[in-house]
PDB file of C-alpha atoms in Angstrom:
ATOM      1  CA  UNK U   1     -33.599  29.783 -82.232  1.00  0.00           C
ATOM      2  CA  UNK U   2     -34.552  26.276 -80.597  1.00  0.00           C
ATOM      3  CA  UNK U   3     -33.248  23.288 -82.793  1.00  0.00           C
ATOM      4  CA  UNK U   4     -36.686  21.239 -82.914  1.00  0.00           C
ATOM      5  CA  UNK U   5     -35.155  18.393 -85.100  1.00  0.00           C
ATOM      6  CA  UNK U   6     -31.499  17.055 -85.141  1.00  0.00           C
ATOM      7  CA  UNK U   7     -30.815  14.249 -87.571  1.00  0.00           C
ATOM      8  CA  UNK U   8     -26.791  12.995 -87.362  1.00  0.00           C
ATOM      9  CA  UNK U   9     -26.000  10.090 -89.680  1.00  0.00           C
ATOM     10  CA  UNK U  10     -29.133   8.690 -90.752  1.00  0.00           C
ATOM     11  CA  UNK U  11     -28.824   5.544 -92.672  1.00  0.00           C
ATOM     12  CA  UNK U  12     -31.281   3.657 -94.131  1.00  0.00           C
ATOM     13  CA  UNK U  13     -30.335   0.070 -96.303  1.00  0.00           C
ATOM     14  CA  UNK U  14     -32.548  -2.349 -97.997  1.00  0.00           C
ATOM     15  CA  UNK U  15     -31.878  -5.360 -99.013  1.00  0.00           C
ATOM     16  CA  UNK U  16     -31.924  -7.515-102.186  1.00  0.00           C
ATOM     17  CA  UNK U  17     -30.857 -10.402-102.343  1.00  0.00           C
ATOM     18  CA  UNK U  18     -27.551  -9.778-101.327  1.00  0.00           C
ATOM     19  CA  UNK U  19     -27.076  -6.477-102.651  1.00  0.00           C
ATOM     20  CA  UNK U  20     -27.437  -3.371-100.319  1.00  0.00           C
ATOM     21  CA  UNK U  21     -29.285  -0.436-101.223  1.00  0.00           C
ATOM     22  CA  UNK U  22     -28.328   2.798 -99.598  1.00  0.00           C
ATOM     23  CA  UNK U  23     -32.155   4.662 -99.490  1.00  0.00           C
ATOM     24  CA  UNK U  24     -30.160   7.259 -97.076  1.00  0.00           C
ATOM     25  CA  UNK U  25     -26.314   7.387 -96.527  1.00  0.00           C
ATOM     26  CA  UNK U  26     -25.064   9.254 -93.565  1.00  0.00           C
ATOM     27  CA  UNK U  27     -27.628  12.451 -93.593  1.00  0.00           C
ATOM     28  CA  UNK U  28     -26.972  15.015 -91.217  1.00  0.00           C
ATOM     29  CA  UNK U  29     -29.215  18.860 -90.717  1.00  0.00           C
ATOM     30  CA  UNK U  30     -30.989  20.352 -88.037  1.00  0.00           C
ATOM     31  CA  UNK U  31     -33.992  22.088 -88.197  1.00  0.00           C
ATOM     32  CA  UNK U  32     -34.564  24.992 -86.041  1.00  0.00           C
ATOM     33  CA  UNK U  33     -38.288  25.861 -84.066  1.00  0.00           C
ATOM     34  CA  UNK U  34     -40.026  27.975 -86.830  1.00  0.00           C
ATOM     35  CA  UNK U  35     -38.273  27.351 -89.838  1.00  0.00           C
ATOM     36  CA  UNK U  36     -39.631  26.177 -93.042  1.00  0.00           C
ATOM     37  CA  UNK U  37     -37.190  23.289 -94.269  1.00  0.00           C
ATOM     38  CA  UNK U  38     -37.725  22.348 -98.157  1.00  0.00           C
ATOM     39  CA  UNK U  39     -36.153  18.770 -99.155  1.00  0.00           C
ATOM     40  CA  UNK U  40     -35.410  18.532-102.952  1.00  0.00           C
ATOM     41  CA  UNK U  41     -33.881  16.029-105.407  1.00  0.00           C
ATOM     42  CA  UNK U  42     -34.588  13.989-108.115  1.00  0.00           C
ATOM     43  CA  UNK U  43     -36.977  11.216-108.258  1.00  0.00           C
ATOM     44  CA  UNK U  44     -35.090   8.111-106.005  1.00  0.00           C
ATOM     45  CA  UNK U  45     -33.103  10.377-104.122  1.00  0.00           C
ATOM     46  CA  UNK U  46     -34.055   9.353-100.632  1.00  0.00           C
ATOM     47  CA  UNK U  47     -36.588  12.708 -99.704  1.00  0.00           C
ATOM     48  CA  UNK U  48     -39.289  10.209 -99.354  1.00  0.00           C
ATOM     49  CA  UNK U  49     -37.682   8.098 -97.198  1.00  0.00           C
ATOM     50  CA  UNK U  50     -35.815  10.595 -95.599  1.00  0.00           C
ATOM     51  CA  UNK U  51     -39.351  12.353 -94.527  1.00  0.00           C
ATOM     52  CA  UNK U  52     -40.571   9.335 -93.204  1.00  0.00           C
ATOM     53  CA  UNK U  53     -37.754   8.511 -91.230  1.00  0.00           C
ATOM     54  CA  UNK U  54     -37.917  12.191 -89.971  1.00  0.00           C
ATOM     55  CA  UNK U  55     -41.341  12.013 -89.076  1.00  0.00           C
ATOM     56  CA  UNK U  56     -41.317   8.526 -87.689  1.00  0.00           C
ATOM     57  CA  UNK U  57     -43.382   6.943 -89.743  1.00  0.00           C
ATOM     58  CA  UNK U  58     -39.765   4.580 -90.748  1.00  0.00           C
ATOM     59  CA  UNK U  59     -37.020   3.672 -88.712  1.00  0.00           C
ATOM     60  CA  UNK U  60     -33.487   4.123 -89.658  1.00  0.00           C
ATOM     61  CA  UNK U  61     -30.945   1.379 -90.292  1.00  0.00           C
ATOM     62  CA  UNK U  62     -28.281   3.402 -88.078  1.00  0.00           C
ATOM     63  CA  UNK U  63     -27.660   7.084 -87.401  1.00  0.00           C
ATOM     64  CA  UNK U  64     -29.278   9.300 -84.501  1.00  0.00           C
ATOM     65  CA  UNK U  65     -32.806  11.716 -83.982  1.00  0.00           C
ATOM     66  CA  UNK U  66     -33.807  13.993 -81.577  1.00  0.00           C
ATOM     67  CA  UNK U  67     -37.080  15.714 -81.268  1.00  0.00           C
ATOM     68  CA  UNK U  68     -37.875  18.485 -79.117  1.00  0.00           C
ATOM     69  CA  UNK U  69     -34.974  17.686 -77.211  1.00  0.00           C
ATOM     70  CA  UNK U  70     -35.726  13.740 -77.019  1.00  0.00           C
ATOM     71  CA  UNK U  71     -34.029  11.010 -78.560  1.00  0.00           C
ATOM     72  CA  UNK U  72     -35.592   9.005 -80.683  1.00  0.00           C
ATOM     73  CA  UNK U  73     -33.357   6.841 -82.193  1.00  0.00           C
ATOM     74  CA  UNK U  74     -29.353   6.306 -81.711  1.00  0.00           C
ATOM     75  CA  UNK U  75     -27.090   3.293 -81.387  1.00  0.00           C
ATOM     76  CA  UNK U  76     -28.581   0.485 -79.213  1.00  0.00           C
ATOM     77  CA  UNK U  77     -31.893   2.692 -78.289  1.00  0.00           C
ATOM     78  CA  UNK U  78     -35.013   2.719 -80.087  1.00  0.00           C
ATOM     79  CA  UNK U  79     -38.473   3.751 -78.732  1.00  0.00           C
ATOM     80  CA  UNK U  80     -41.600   1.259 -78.564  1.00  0.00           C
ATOM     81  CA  UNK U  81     -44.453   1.682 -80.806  1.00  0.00           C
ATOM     82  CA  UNK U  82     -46.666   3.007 -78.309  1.00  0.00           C
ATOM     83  CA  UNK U  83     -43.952   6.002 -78.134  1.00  0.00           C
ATOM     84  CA  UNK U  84     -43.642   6.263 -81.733  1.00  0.00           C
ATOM     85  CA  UNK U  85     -47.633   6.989 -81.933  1.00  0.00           C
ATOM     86  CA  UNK U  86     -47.484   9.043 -79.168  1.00  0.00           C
ATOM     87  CA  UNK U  87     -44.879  11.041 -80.815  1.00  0.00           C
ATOM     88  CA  UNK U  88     -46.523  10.993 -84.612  1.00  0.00           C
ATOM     89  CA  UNK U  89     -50.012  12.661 -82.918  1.00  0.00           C
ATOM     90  CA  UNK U  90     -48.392  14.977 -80.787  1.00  0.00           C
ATOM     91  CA  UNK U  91     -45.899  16.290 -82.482  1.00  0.00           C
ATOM     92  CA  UNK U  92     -46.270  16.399 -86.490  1.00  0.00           C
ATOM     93  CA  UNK U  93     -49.548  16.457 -88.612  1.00  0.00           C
ATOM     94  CA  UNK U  94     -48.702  14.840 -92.286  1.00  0.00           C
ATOM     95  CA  UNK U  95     -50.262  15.826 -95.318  1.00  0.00           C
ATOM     96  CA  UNK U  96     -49.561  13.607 -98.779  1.00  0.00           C
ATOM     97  CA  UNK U  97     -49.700  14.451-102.434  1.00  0.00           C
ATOM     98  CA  UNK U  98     -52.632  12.111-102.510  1.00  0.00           C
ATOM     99  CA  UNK U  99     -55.176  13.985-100.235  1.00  0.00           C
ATOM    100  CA  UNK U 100     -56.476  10.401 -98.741  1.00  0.00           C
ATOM    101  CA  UNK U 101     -60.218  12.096 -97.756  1.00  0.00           C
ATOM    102  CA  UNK U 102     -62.613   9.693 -96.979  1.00  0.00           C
ATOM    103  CA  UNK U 103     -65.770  10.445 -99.713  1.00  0.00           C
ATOM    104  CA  UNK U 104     -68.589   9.733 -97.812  1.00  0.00           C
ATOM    105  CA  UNK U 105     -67.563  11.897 -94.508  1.00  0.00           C
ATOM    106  CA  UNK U 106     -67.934  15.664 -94.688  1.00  0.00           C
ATOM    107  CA  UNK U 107     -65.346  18.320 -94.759  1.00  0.00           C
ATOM    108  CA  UNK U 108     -65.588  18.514 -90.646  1.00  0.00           C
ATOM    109  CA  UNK U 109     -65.796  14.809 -90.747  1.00  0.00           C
ATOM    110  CA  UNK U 110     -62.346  14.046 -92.384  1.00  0.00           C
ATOM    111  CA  UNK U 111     -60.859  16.896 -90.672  1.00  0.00           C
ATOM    112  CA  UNK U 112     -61.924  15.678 -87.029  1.00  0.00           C
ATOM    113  CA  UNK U 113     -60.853  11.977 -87.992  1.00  0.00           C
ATOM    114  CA  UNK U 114     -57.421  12.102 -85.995  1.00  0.00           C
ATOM    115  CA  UNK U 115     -59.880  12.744 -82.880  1.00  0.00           C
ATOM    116  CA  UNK U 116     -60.900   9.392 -83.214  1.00  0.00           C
ATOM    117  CA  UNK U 117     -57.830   8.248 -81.918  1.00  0.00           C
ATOM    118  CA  UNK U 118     -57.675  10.768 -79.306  1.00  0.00           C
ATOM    119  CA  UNK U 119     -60.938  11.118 -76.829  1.00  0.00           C
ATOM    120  CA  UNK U 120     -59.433  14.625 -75.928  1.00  0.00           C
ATOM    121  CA  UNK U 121     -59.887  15.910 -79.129  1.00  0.00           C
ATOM    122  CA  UNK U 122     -63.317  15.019 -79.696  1.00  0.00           C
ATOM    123  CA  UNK U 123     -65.695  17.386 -78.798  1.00  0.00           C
ATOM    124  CA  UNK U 124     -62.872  20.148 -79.447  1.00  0.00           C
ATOM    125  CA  UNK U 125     -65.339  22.060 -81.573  1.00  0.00           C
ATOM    126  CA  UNK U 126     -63.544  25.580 -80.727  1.00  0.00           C
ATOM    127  CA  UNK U 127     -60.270  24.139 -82.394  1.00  0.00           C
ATOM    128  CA  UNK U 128     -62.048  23.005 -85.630  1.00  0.00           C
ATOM    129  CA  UNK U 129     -63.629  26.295 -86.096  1.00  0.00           C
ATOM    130  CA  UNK U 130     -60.455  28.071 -85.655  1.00  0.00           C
ATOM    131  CA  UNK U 131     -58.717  25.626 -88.223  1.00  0.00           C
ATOM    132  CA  UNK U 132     -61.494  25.900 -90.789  1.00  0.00           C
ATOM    133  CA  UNK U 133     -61.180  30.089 -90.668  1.00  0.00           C
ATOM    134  CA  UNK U 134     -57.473  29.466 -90.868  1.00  0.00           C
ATOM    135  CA  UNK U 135     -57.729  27.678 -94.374  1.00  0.00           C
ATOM    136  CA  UNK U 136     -60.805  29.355 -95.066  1.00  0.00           C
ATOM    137  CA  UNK U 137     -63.594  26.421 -95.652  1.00  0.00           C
ATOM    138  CA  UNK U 138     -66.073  27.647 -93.350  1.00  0.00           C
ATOM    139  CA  UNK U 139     -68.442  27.606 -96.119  1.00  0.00           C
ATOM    140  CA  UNK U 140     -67.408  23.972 -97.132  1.00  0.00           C
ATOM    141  CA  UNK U 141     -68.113  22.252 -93.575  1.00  0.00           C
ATOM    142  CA  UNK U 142     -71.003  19.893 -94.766  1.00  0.00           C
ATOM    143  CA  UNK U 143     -69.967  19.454 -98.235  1.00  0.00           C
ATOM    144  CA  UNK U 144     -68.456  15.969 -99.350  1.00  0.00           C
ATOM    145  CA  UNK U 145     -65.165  15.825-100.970  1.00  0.00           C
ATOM    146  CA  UNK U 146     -66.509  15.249-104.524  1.00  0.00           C
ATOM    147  CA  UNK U 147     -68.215  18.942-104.416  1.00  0.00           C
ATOM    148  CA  UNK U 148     -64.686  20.218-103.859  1.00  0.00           C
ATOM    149  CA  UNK U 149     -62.294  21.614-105.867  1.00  0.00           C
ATOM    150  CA  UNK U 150     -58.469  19.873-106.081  1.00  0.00           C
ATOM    151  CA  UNK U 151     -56.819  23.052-103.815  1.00  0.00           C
ATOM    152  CA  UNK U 152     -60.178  23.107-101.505  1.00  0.00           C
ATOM    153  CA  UNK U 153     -59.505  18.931-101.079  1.00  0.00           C
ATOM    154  CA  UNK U 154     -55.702  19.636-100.317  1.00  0.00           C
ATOM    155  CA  UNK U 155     -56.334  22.479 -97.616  1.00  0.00           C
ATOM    156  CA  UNK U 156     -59.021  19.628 -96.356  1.00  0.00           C
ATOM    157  CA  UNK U 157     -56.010  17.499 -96.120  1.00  0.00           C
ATOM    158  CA  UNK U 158     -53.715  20.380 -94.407  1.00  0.00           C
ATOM    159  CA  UNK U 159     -56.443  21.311 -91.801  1.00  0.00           C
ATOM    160  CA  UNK U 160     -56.907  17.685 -90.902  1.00  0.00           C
ATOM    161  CA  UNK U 161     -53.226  17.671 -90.423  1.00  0.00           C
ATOM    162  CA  UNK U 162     -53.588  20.564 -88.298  1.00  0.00           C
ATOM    163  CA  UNK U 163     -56.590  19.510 -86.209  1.00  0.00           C
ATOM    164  CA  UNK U 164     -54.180  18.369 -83.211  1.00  0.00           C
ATOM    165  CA  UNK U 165     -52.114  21.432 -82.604  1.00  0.00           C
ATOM    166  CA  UNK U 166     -48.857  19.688 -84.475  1.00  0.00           C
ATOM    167  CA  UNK U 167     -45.303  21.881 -83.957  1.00  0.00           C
ATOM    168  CA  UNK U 168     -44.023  20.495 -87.359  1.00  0.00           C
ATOM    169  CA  UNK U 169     -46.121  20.146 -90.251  1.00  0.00           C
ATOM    170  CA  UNK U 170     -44.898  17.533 -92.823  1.00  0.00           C
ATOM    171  CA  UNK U 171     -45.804  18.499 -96.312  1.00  0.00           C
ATOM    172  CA  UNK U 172     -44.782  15.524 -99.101  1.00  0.00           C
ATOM    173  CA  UNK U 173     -45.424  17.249-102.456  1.00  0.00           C
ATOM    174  CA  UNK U 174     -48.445  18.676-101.590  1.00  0.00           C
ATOM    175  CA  UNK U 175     -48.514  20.663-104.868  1.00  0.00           C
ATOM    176  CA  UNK U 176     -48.165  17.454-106.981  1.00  0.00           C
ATOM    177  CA  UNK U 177     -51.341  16.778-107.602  1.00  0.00           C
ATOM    178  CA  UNK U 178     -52.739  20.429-108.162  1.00  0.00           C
ATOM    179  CA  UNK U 179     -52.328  22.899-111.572  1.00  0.00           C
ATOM    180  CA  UNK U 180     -49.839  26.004-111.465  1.00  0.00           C
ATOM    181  CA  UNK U 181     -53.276  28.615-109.882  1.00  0.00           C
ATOM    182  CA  UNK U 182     -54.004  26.011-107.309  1.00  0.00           C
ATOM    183  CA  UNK U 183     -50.303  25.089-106.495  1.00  0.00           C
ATOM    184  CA  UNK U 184     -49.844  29.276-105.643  1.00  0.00           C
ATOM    185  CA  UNK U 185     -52.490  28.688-103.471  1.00  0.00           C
ATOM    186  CA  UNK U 186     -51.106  25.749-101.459  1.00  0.00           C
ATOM    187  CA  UNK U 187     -47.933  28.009-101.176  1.00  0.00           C
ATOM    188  CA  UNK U 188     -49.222  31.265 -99.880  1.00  0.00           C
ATOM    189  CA  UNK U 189     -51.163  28.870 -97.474  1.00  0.00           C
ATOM    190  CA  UNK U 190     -48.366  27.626 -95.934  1.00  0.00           C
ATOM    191  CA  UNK U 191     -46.329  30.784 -95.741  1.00  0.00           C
ATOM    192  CA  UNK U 192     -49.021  31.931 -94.068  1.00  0.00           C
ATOM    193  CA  UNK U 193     -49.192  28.998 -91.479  1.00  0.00           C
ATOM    194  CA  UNK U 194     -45.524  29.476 -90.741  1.00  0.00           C
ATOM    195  CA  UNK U 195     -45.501  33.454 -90.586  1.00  0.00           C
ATOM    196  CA  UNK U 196     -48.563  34.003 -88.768  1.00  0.00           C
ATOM    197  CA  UNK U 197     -49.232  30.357 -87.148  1.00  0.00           C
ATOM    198  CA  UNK U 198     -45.517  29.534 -85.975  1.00  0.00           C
ATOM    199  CA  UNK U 199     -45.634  26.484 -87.532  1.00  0.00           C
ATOM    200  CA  UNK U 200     -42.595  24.420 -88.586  1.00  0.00           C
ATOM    201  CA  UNK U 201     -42.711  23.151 -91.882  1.00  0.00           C
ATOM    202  CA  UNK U 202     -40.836  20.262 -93.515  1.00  0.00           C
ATOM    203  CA  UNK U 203     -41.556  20.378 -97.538  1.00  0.00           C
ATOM    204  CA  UNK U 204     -40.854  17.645 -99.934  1.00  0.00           C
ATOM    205  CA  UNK U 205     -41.164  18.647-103.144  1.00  0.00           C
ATOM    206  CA  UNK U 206     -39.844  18.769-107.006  1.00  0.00           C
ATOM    207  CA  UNK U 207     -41.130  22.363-107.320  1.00  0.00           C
ATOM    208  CA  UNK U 208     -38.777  24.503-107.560  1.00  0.00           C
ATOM    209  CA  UNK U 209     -40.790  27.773-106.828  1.00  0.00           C
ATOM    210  CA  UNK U 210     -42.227  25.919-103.923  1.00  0.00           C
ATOM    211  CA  UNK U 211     -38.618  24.873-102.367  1.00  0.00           C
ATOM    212  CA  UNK U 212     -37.604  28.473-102.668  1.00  0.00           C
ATOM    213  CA  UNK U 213     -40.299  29.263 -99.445  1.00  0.00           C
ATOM    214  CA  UNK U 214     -37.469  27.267 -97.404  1.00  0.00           C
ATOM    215  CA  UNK U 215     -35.414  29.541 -95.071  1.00  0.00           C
ATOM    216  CA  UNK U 216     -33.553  25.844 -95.479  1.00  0.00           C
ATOM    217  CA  UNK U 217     -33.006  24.219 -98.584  1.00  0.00           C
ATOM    218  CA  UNK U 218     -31.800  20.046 -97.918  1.00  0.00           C
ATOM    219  CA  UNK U 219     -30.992  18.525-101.109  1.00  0.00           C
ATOM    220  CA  UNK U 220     -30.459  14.823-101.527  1.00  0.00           C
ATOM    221  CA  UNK U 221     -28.769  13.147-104.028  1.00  0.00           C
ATOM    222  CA  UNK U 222     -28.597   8.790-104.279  1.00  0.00           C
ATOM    223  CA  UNK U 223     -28.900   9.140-100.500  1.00  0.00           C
ATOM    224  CA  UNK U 224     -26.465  11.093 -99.863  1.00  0.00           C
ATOM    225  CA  UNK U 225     -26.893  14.909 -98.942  1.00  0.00           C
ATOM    226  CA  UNK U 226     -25.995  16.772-101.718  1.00  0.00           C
ATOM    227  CA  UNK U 227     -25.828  20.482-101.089  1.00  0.00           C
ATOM    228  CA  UNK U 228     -27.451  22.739 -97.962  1.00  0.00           C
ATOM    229  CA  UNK U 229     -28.141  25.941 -98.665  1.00  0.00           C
ATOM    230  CA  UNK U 230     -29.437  29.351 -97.062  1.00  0.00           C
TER     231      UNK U 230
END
């Protein structure tokens, strides 16, 4: 299999005053076209960070990525902004443990936001209604997210996530806020996405029966990776 993410030696430090805090201490993994990659550890332990780094929503003290074959970041190189966002709407779609839908827009309307940013996108009517039959809110379209249900307002989320064709899918606790029926839900849903859809998932989560959907398990630990399994 293609390796679609290579991370070598990803630091990340913040300061305070003058003590140095290690948020991520030398991480190293790859993450291979098609594979569904769960990050676990305790509260603190850098997945957060590590995810955001990954996805380059953060940059990295020190340490090396490579997307797709591109290099992101490594000694003496880093890519502009305008790169960066290039990078964030082409290549991943992020959904959050907070679902972040907008209350007054519609179910279409939140999920076709990310066209606003991208002209190309925005009379791509044939890719919403294939998204909405892929999380199965065709019936939901016009309704605002207050008629919704929690899981219902976190496949919102995922679909708006999925609106531009993304080859990773980045998935922080996306269970967090739901109940143990609705949670199920979330995780047959993106089982589905990967199995069927191709999609590469990275999960963050504390879930335990959630992480196990990983054919990659990345655990962190103060920073530091802890154990890699499967």
């Amino acid at each position: 299999m293609t390796k679609l993410i290579e991370a070598a030696n990803l630091t990340k430090i913040y300061t305070r005053g003058a003590e140095k805090i290690y948020a991520l201490n030398n991480v190293s993994f790859s993450i291979e076209q098609g594979q569904i990659a769960a990050i676990t550890g305790a509260s603190g332990s850098g997945k957060t960070t590590l995810v955001n780094v990954v996805g380059c929503l953060d940059n990295p003290t020190s340490g090396a990525l490579t997307i797709n074959g591109q290099q992101i970041f490594r000694a003496n190189l880093q890519l502009s902004e305008t790169a960066l966002t290039k990078i964030r709407r082409n290549i991943f779609g992020y959904v959050f443990q907070k679902f972040f839908l907008l209350p007054t827009l519609t179910v279409q309307e939140n999920i076709l936001l990310p066209s606003v940013f991208q002209p190309r996108l925005r009379a791509n009517t044939e890719n919403l209604a294939k998204v909405l039959q892929m999380l199965g809110l065709e019936k939901r379209r016009e309704h605002l997210p207050g008629q919704l249900s929690g899981g219902e307002m976190q496949r919102v989320a995922i679909a708006r996530a999925l609106i531009n064709n993304p080859a990773v899918l980045i998935a922080d606790e996306p269970t967090g806020n739901l109940d143990s029926r609705r949670s199920e839900e979330i995780k047959a849903l993106l089982l589905e996405l990967n199995a069927r859809h191709g999609i590469t998932i990275i999960l963050v989560t504390h879930n335990p029966e959630l992480a196990r959907i990983g054919h990659q398990g990345i655990e962190l630990s103060d920073g530091t990776l802890s154990t890699k399994v499967r």
